Amino acid sequence: LIDEVLIKNTGKTAAAITHVEYWDVNWHQLVTQWVRTGEAGVLGDHERDLFNKNFIQQTSLRPFAGTASAPALWASMTPSIPPPVDIDEPSGHNWYPAAIFLAPLTQHVSPDDAFFNQSAFFGDGNASCPAAVRDGLPGSQCTLPSAPAYLQPAMLGLRTPLQLAAGEEIKMRFAYGYVPRGWAEAVLDEALQPYRNLSWNALGDAVSARLATKTSSTNPAIAPDVSDVVDREATWR
């Protein structure tokens, strides 16, 4: 998912503002539930929450593995107990969730502007004014290297301080996604390269011309056709 943000200072004087890109992971694990209507849906959500007690959430700020790209925000979940099934065995529960990321495509991330801890981020604030934003807290006070996954303690948040002259506008792009099983992170990073160019039409060009990334030159077996995925998502957007 590509998020393109355009901010313009329509005033007659310079302005200092802060943009925060936020992803509430809300990682309800996949559980087979045949009835999801009405009260059954509430009970189903509770069951999925309880299933997360079997996992540990981890977050980090790092580049895509095997690349020199700008650091991205990452979250992953690993079982805290031995999974009852192997990864290829059928199961009504997802014991092997994929890692997810929030990647800035047009700017560098300072560790002080990366947030991972929902409780510390919101503090005594709310969704419209989180404490970390209101008080200018550094990311070092909102870390979550590892924690039990019950009730979803993790988040991915990225703060971008901006200085805009009168009439100035700025465009930013962010990528949200996950790493499918068997895919190399470097392949995903390569697929995102065109979106790092702000002169490239992120929607129109994606549907009119497929991305060139087809296979990895070093290991084609782990490089699926990512252009199909990116084109499809761009069209949906």
PDB file of C-alpha atoms in Angstrom:
ATOM      1  CA  LEU A   1       0.000   0.000   0.000  1.00  0.00           C
ATOM      2  CA  ILE A   2       1.489   3.345  -1.065  1.00  0.00           C
ATOM      3  CA  ASP A   3       0.464   6.439   0.897  1.00  0.00           C
ATOM      4  CA  GLU A   4       1.170   9.752  -0.833  1.00  0.00           C
ATOM      5  CA  VAL A   5       0.876  12.885   1.299  1.00  0.00           C
ATOM      6  CA  LEU A   6       0.818  16.437  -0.064  1.00  0.00           C
ATOM      7  CA  ILE A   7       1.110  19.302   2.427  1.00  0.00           C
ATOM      8  CA  LYS A   8       0.925  22.952   1.367  1.00  0.00           C
ATOM      9  CA  ASN A   9       1.340  26.114   3.402  1.00  0.00           C
ATOM     10  CA  THR A  10      -1.472  28.319   2.124  1.00  0.00           C
ATOM     11  CA  GLY A  11      -0.602  31.108   4.541  1.00  0.00           C
ATOM     12  CA  LYS A  12       1.451  34.240   3.902  1.00  0.00           C
ATOM     13  CA  THR A  13       4.165  33.438   6.441  1.00  0.00           C
ATOM     14  CA  ALA A  14       6.471  30.505   7.052  1.00  0.00           C
ATOM     15  CA  ALA A  15       5.091  27.646   9.121  1.00  0.00           C
ATOM     16  CA  ALA A  16       6.604  24.844  11.176  1.00  0.00           C
ATOM     17  CA  ILE A  17       4.423  21.736  11.319  1.00  0.00           C
ATOM     18  CA  THR A  18       4.780  18.077  12.175  1.00  0.00           C
ATOM     19  CA  HIS A  19       3.389  15.200  10.130  1.00  0.00           C
ATOM     20  CA  VAL A  20       2.909  11.809  11.792  1.00  0.00           C
ATOM     21  CA  GLU A  21       2.363   8.658   9.766  1.00  0.00           C
ATOM     22  CA  TYR A  22       0.728   6.098  12.047  1.00  0.00           C
ATOM     23  CA  TRP A  23      -0.155   2.431  11.718  1.00  0.00           C
ATOM     24  CA  ASP A  24      -2.048   0.825  14.549  1.00  0.00           C
ATOM     25  CA  VAL A  25      -0.962  -2.708  13.839  1.00  0.00           C
ATOM     26  CA  ASN A  26      -4.087  -4.160  15.548  1.00  0.00           C
ATOM     27  CA  TRP A  27      -2.739  -7.583  14.812  1.00  0.00           C
ATOM     28  CA  HIS A  28      -5.730  -9.844  15.256  1.00  0.00           C
ATOM     29  CA  GLN A  29      -4.336 -13.205  14.324  1.00  0.00           C
ATOM     30  CA  LEU A  30      -6.013 -15.215  11.610  1.00  0.00           C
ATOM     31  CA  VAL A  31      -8.364 -17.746  13.194  1.00  0.00           C
ATOM     32  CA  THR A  32     -10.948 -19.783  11.288  1.00  0.00           C
ATOM     33  CA  GLN A  33     -14.393 -18.608  12.439  1.00  0.00           C
ATOM     34  CA  TRP A  34     -17.432 -19.717  10.482  1.00  0.00           C
ATOM     35  CA  VAL A  35     -19.819 -17.233  12.109  1.00  0.00           C
ATOM     36  CA  ARG A  36     -18.836 -13.540  12.353  1.00  0.00           C
ATOM     37  CA  THR A  37     -22.211 -11.775  12.598  1.00  0.00           C
ATOM     38  CA  GLY A  38     -23.474  -9.779  15.582  1.00  0.00           C
ATOM     39  CA  GLU A  39     -22.480 -11.089  18.997  1.00  0.00           C
ATOM     40  CA  ALA A  40     -20.510 -13.897  17.378  1.00  0.00           C
ATOM     41  CA  GLY A  41     -18.170 -11.294  15.916  1.00  0.00           C
ATOM     42  CA  VAL A  42     -17.479  -9.825  19.359  1.00  0.00           C
ATOM     43  CA  LEU A  43     -16.779 -13.257  20.784  1.00  0.00           C
ATOM     44  CA  GLY A  44     -14.622 -14.040  17.760  1.00  0.00           C
ATOM     45  CA  ASP A  45     -12.488 -10.937  18.312  1.00  0.00           C
ATOM     46  CA  HIS A  46     -12.031 -11.986  21.934  1.00  0.00           C
ATOM     47  CA  GLU A  47     -10.884 -15.431  20.823  1.00  0.00           C
ATOM     48  CA  ARG A  48      -8.383 -13.865  18.437  1.00  0.00           C
ATOM     49  CA  ASP A  49      -7.086 -11.581  21.177  1.00  0.00           C
ATOM     50  CA  LEU A  50      -6.563 -14.554  23.464  1.00  0.00           C
ATOM     51  CA  PHE A  51      -4.680 -16.389  20.723  1.00  0.00           C
ATOM     52  CA  ASN A  52      -2.102 -13.583  20.762  1.00  0.00           C
ATOM     53  CA  LYS A  53      -1.071 -14.669  24.244  1.00  0.00           C
ATOM     54  CA  ASN A  54       0.943 -17.331  22.429  1.00  0.00           C
ATOM     55  CA  PHE A  55       3.170 -14.731  20.733  1.00  0.00           C
ATOM     56  CA  ILE A  56       5.844 -12.125  21.354  1.00  0.00           C
ATOM     57  CA  GLN A  57       5.795  -8.854  19.385  1.00  0.00           C
ATOM     58  CA  GLN A  58       9.112  -7.345  18.313  1.00  0.00           C
ATOM     59  CA  THR A  59       9.804  -4.003  16.650  1.00  0.00           C
ATOM     60  CA  SER A  60      12.878  -2.433  15.114  1.00  0.00           C
ATOM     61  CA  LEU A  61      14.165   0.353  12.903  1.00  0.00           C
ATOM     62  CA  ARG A  62      16.353  -1.029  10.121  1.00  0.00           C
ATOM     63  CA  PRO A  63      16.802  -1.088   6.320  1.00  0.00           C
ATOM     64  CA  PHE A  64      15.383  -3.858   4.187  1.00  0.00           C
ATOM     65  CA  ALA A  65      17.760  -6.790   4.676  1.00  0.00           C
ATOM     66  CA  GLY A  66      20.561  -6.844   2.129  1.00  0.00           C
ATOM     67  CA  THR A  67      20.060  -3.221   1.050  1.00  0.00           C
ATOM     68  CA  ALA A  68      21.387   0.249   1.806  1.00  0.00           C
ATOM     69  CA  SER A  69      17.911   1.813   1.744  1.00  0.00           C
ATOM     70  CA  ALA A  70      16.700   4.236   4.381  1.00  0.00           C
ATOM     71  CA  PRO A  71      15.632   2.519   7.608  1.00  0.00           C
ATOM     72  CA  ALA A  72      12.049   1.297   7.800  1.00  0.00           C
ATOM     73  CA  LEU A  73       9.908   0.556  10.834  1.00  0.00           C
ATOM     74  CA  TRP A  74       9.351  -3.171  11.364  1.00  0.00           C
ATOM     75  CA  ALA A  75       7.092  -5.319  13.527  1.00  0.00           C
ATOM     76  CA  SER A  76       7.043  -9.083  13.784  1.00  0.00           C
ATOM     77  CA  MET A  77       5.395 -11.783  15.880  1.00  0.00           C
ATOM     78  CA  THR A  78       6.967 -15.041  16.926  1.00  0.00           C
ATOM     79  CA  PRO A  79       5.384 -17.879  18.926  1.00  0.00           C
ATOM     80  CA  SER A  80       6.321 -17.955  22.597  1.00  0.00           C
ATOM     81  CA  ILE A  81       5.503 -21.669  22.690  1.00  0.00           C
ATOM     82  CA  PRO A  82       6.344 -24.451  20.220  1.00  0.00           C
ATOM     83  CA  PRO A  83       3.749 -24.229  17.411  1.00  0.00           C
ATOM     84  CA  PRO A  84       1.558 -27.350  17.275  1.00  0.00           C
ATOM     85  CA  VAL A  85       1.882 -27.479  13.470  1.00  0.00           C
ATOM     86  CA  ASP A  86       4.686 -27.057  10.971  1.00  0.00           C
ATOM     87  CA  ILE A  87       4.549 -24.060   8.678  1.00  0.00           C
ATOM     88  CA  ASP A  88       3.249 -26.139   5.740  1.00  0.00           C
ATOM     89  CA  GLU A  89       0.585 -28.008   7.709  1.00  0.00           C
ATOM     90  CA  PRO A  90      -3.080 -26.952   7.437  1.00  0.00           C
ATOM     91  CA  SER A  91      -4.304 -25.163  10.545  1.00  0.00           C
ATOM     92  CA  GLY A  92      -7.229 -23.043  11.682  1.00  0.00           C
ATOM     93  CA  HIS A  93      -4.727 -20.697  13.334  1.00  0.00           C
ATOM     94  CA  ASN A  94      -1.891 -18.694  11.828  1.00  0.00           C
ATOM     95  CA  TRP A  95       1.170 -19.665  13.828  1.00  0.00           C
ATOM     96  CA  TYR A  96       3.589 -18.060  11.354  1.00  0.00           C
ATOM     97  CA  PRO A  97       2.529 -14.439  10.719  1.00  0.00           C
ATOM     98  CA  ALA A  98       4.577 -12.382   8.281  1.00  0.00           C
ATOM     99  CA  ALA A  99       6.689  -9.404   9.329  1.00  0.00           C
ATOM    100  CA  ILE A 100       5.181  -6.014   8.466  1.00  0.00           C
ATOM    101  CA  PHE A 101       6.795  -2.663   7.719  1.00  0.00           C
ATOM    102  CA  LEU A 102       6.225   1.063   7.350  1.00  0.00           C
ATOM    103  CA  ALA A 103       8.856   2.451   4.987  1.00  0.00           C
ATOM    104  CA  PRO A 104       9.491   6.141   4.280  1.00  0.00           C
ATOM    105  CA  LEU A 105      10.180   6.424   0.557  1.00  0.00           C
ATOM    106  CA  THR A 106      11.197  10.072   0.277  1.00  0.00           C
ATOM    107  CA  GLN A 107      12.967  10.954   3.507  1.00  0.00           C
ATOM    108  CA  HIS A 108      15.378   9.539   6.067  1.00  0.00           C
ATOM    109  CA  VAL A 109      14.165   8.426   9.492  1.00  0.00           C
ATOM    110  CA  SER A 110      15.798   9.612  12.674  1.00  0.00           C
ATOM    111  CA  PRO A 111      15.502   7.151  15.575  1.00  0.00           C
ATOM    112  CA  ASP A 112      14.066  10.028  17.607  1.00  0.00           C
ATOM    113  CA  ASP A 113      11.154  10.220  15.167  1.00  0.00           C
ATOM    114  CA  ALA A 114      10.251   6.505  15.160  1.00  0.00           C
ATOM    115  CA  PHE A 115       7.625   5.223  17.596  1.00  0.00           C
ATOM    116  CA  PHE A 116       6.732   1.623  18.456  1.00  0.00           C
ATOM    117  CA  ASN A 117       4.989   1.635  21.846  1.00  0.00           C
ATOM    118  CA  GLN A 118       1.266   2.467  21.765  1.00  0.00           C
ATOM    119  CA  SER A 119       0.960   3.088  25.488  1.00  0.00           C
ATOM    120  CA  ALA A 120       3.901   5.496  25.620  1.00  0.00           C
ATOM    121  CA  PHE A 121       2.951   7.168  22.336  1.00  0.00           C
ATOM    122  CA  PHE A 122      -0.602   8.078  23.384  1.00  0.00           C
ATOM    123  CA  GLY A 123       0.109   8.508  27.103  1.00  0.00           C
ATOM    124  CA  ASP A 124      -2.557  10.784  28.609  1.00  0.00           C
ATOM    125  CA  GLY A 125      -3.460  12.087  25.142  1.00  0.00           C
ATOM    126  CA  ASN A 126      -5.823  10.696  22.528  1.00  0.00           C
ATOM    127  CA  ALA A 127      -5.997   9.880  18.821  1.00  0.00           C
ATOM    128  CA  SER A 128      -6.265  13.547  17.827  1.00  0.00           C
ATOM    129  CA  CYS A 129      -3.376  14.612  20.067  1.00  0.00           C
ATOM    130  CA  PRO A 130      -1.070  11.803  21.243  1.00  0.00           C
ATOM    131  CA  ALA A 131       1.155  12.698  24.185  1.00  0.00           C
ATOM    132  CA  ALA A 132       4.329  11.947  22.222  1.00  0.00           C
ATOM    133  CA  VAL A 133       3.332  14.456  19.533  1.00  0.00           C
ATOM    134  CA  ARG A 134       2.011  17.060  21.939  1.00  0.00           C
ATOM    135  CA  ASP A 135       5.079  16.932  24.187  1.00  0.00           C
ATOM    136  CA  GLY A 136       7.658  16.348  21.454  1.00  0.00           C
ATOM    137  CA  LEU A 137       8.881  13.119  23.028  1.00  0.00           C
ATOM    138  CA  PRO A 138      11.860  11.389  21.394  1.00  0.00           C
ATOM    139  CA  GLY A 139      11.409   7.954  19.932  1.00  0.00           C
ATOM    140  CA  SER A 140      13.744   6.587  22.604  1.00  0.00           C
ATOM    141  CA  GLN A 141      10.856   6.976  25.066  1.00  0.00           C
ATOM    142  CA  CYS A 142       8.460   5.004  22.844  1.00  0.00           C
ATOM    143  CA  THR A 143      10.400   1.848  22.056  1.00  0.00           C
ATOM    144  CA  LEU A 144       9.124  -1.725  22.215  1.00  0.00           C
ATOM    145  CA  PRO A 145      11.979  -4.127  21.406  1.00  0.00           C
ATOM    146  CA  SER A 146      10.012  -7.148  22.615  1.00  0.00           C
ATOM    147  CA  ALA A 147       6.740  -7.645  24.515  1.00  0.00           C
ATOM    148  CA  PRO A 148       3.892 -10.151  24.903  1.00  0.00           C
ATOM    149  CA  ALA A 149       1.510  -9.708  21.964  1.00  0.00           C
ATOM    150  CA  TYR A 150      -1.726  -9.819  23.974  1.00  0.00           C
ATOM    151  CA  LEU A 151      -3.794  -6.639  23.438  1.00  0.00           C
ATOM    152  CA  GLN A 152      -1.498  -5.414  20.674  1.00  0.00           C
ATOM    153  CA  PRO A 153       1.130  -3.246  22.413  1.00  0.00           C
ATOM    154  CA  ALA A 154       3.048  -2.474  19.202  1.00  0.00           C
ATOM    155  CA  MET A 155       2.520   0.326  16.698  1.00  0.00           C
ATOM    156  CA  LEU A 156       4.464   1.850  13.816  1.00  0.00           C
ATOM    157  CA  GLY A 157       4.660   5.644  13.914  1.00  0.00           C
ATOM    158  CA  LEU A 158       6.882   8.035  11.992  1.00  0.00           C
ATOM    159  CA  ARG A 159       7.194  11.751  12.743  1.00  0.00           C
ATOM    160  CA  THR A 160       8.388  14.204  10.080  1.00  0.00           C
ATOM    161  CA  PRO A 161       9.111  17.796  11.209  1.00  0.00           C
ATOM    162  CA  LEU A 162       8.569  20.267   8.354  1.00  0.00           C
ATOM    163  CA  GLN A 163       9.493  23.889   7.724  1.00  0.00           C
ATOM    164  CA  LEU A 164       7.387  25.391   4.920  1.00  0.00           C
ATOM    165  CA  ALA A 165       7.783  28.848   3.438  1.00  0.00           C
ATOM    166  CA  ALA A 166       4.664  30.788   2.461  1.00  0.00           C
ATOM    167  CA  GLY A 167       3.027  28.995  -0.470  1.00  0.00           C
ATOM    168  CA  GLU A 168       5.474  26.080  -0.317  1.00  0.00           C
ATOM    169  CA  GLU A 169       4.261  22.522  -0.654  1.00  0.00           C
ATOM    170  CA  ILE A 170       5.922  19.193  -0.023  1.00  0.00           C
ATOM    171  CA  LYS A 171       5.076  15.670  -1.159  1.00  0.00           C
ATOM    172  CA  MET A 172       5.965  12.570   0.826  1.00  0.00           C
ATOM    173  CA  ARG A 173       5.425   8.870   0.187  1.00  0.00           C
ATOM    174  CA  PHE A 174       5.249   5.926   2.544  1.00  0.00           C
ATOM    175  CA  ALA A 175       4.896   2.205   1.906  1.00  0.00           C
ATOM    176  CA  TYR A 176       2.956  -0.158   4.137  1.00  0.00           C
ATOM    177  CA  GLY A 177       3.282  -3.863   3.632  1.00  0.00           C
ATOM    178  CA  TYR A 178       4.401  -7.290   4.730  1.00  0.00           C
ATOM    179  CA  VAL A 179       7.039  -9.763   3.650  1.00  0.00           C
ATOM    180  CA  PRO A 180       5.412 -12.807   1.981  1.00  0.00           C
ATOM    181  CA  ARG A 181       6.946 -16.106   2.854  1.00  0.00           C
ATOM    182  CA  GLY A 182       9.906 -16.948   0.644  1.00  0.00           C
ATOM    183  CA  TRP A 183      10.461 -13.388  -0.554  1.00  0.00           C
ATOM    184  CA  ALA A 184      13.760 -11.612  -0.081  1.00  0.00           C
ATOM    185  CA  GLU A 185      13.425  -8.169   1.485  1.00  0.00           C
ATOM    186  CA  ALA A 186      15.800  -6.814  -1.159  1.00  0.00           C
ATOM    187  CA  VAL A 187      13.279  -7.753  -3.846  1.00  0.00           C
ATOM    188  CA  LEU A 188      10.561  -5.752  -2.117  1.00  0.00           C
ATOM    189  CA  ASP A 189      12.930  -2.828  -1.723  1.00  0.00           C
ATOM    190  CA  GLU A 190      13.737  -2.929  -5.435  1.00  0.00           C
ATOM    191  CA  ALA A 191      10.042  -2.960  -6.303  1.00  0.00           C
ATOM    192  CA  LEU A 192       9.572   0.200  -4.255  1.00  0.00           C
ATOM    193  CA  GLN A 193      12.394   2.106  -5.959  1.00  0.00           C
ATOM    194  CA  PRO A 194      10.197   3.867  -8.581  1.00  0.00           C
ATOM    195  CA  TYR A 195       8.006   5.254  -5.802  1.00  0.00           C
ATOM    196  CA  ARG A 196      11.035   6.971  -4.251  1.00  0.00           C
ATOM    197  CA  ASN A 197      11.121   9.266  -7.289  1.00  0.00           C
ATOM    198  CA  LEU A 198       8.569  12.015  -6.598  1.00  0.00           C
ATOM    199  CA  SER A 199       8.355  12.924 -10.281  1.00  0.00           C
ATOM    200  CA  TRP A 200       7.004   9.431 -10.976  1.00  0.00           C
ATOM    201  CA  ASN A 201       3.217   9.203 -10.994  1.00  0.00           C
ATOM    202  CA  ALA A 202       2.686   6.657  -8.236  1.00  0.00           C
ATOM    203  CA  LEU A 203      -0.772   5.640  -9.446  1.00  0.00           C
ATOM    204  CA  GLY A 204      -0.964   6.350 -13.186  1.00  0.00           C
ATOM    205  CA  ASP A 205       2.454   5.013 -14.094  1.00  0.00           C
ATOM    206  CA  ALA A 206       1.968   1.888 -11.992  1.00  0.00           C
ATOM    207  CA  VAL A 207      -1.097   0.808 -13.916  1.00  0.00           C
ATOM    208  CA  SER A 208       0.175   1.801 -17.350  1.00  0.00           C
ATOM    209  CA  ALA A 209       3.639   0.257 -17.108  1.00  0.00           C
ATOM    210  CA  ARG A 210       4.591  -2.745 -15.034  1.00  0.00           C
ATOM    211  CA  LEU A 211       7.601  -2.464 -12.787  1.00  0.00           C
ATOM    212  CA  ALA A 212      10.779  -3.890 -14.244  1.00  0.00           C
ATOM    213  CA  THR A 213      11.552  -6.034 -11.213  1.00  0.00           C
ATOM    214  CA  LYS A 214      10.814  -9.604 -12.211  1.00  0.00           C
ATOM    215  CA  THR A 215      13.468 -11.844 -10.704  1.00  0.00           C
ATOM    216  CA  SER A 216      16.513 -11.524  -8.538  1.00  0.00           C
ATOM    217  CA  SER A 217      19.779 -11.698 -10.436  1.00  0.00           C
ATOM    218  CA  THR A 218      21.328 -13.648  -7.556  1.00  0.00           C
ATOM    219  CA  ASN A 219      18.551 -16.033  -6.683  1.00  0.00           C
ATOM    220  CA  PRO A 220      15.508 -16.174  -8.984  1.00  0.00           C
ATOM    221  CA  ALA A 221      13.881 -18.830  -6.819  1.00  0.00           C
ATOM    222  CA  ILE A 222      13.110 -16.350  -4.028  1.00  0.00           C
ATOM    223  CA  ALA A 223      12.036 -13.457  -6.250  1.00  0.00           C
ATOM    224  CA  PRO A 224       8.385 -13.733  -7.358  1.00  0.00           C
ATOM    225  CA  ASP A 225       6.922 -11.323  -9.901  1.00  0.00           C
ATOM    226  CA  VAL A 226       6.444  -8.353  -7.589  1.00  0.00           C
ATOM    227  CA  SER A 227       5.224  -6.074 -10.390  1.00  0.00           C
ATOM    228  CA  ASP A 228       1.907  -7.951 -10.482  1.00  0.00           C
ATOM    229  CA  VAL A 229       1.408  -7.263  -6.784  1.00  0.00           C
ATOM    230  CA  VAL A 230       2.336  -3.580  -6.941  1.00  0.00           C
ATOM    231  CA  ASP A 231       0.269  -2.953 -10.088  1.00  0.00           C
ATOM    232  CA  ARG A 232      -2.767  -4.624  -8.548  1.00  0.00           C
ATOM    233  CA  GLU A 233      -2.532  -2.610  -5.337  1.00  0.00           C
ATOM    234  CA  ALA A 234      -2.003   0.654  -7.233  1.00  0.00           C
ATOM    235  CA  THR A 235      -5.055  -0.048  -9.377  1.00  0.00           C
ATOM    236  CA  TRP A 236      -7.148  -0.769  -6.281  1.00  0.00           C
ATOM    237  CA  ARG A 237      -6.055   2.520  -4.734  1.00  0.00           C
TER     238      ARG A 237
END
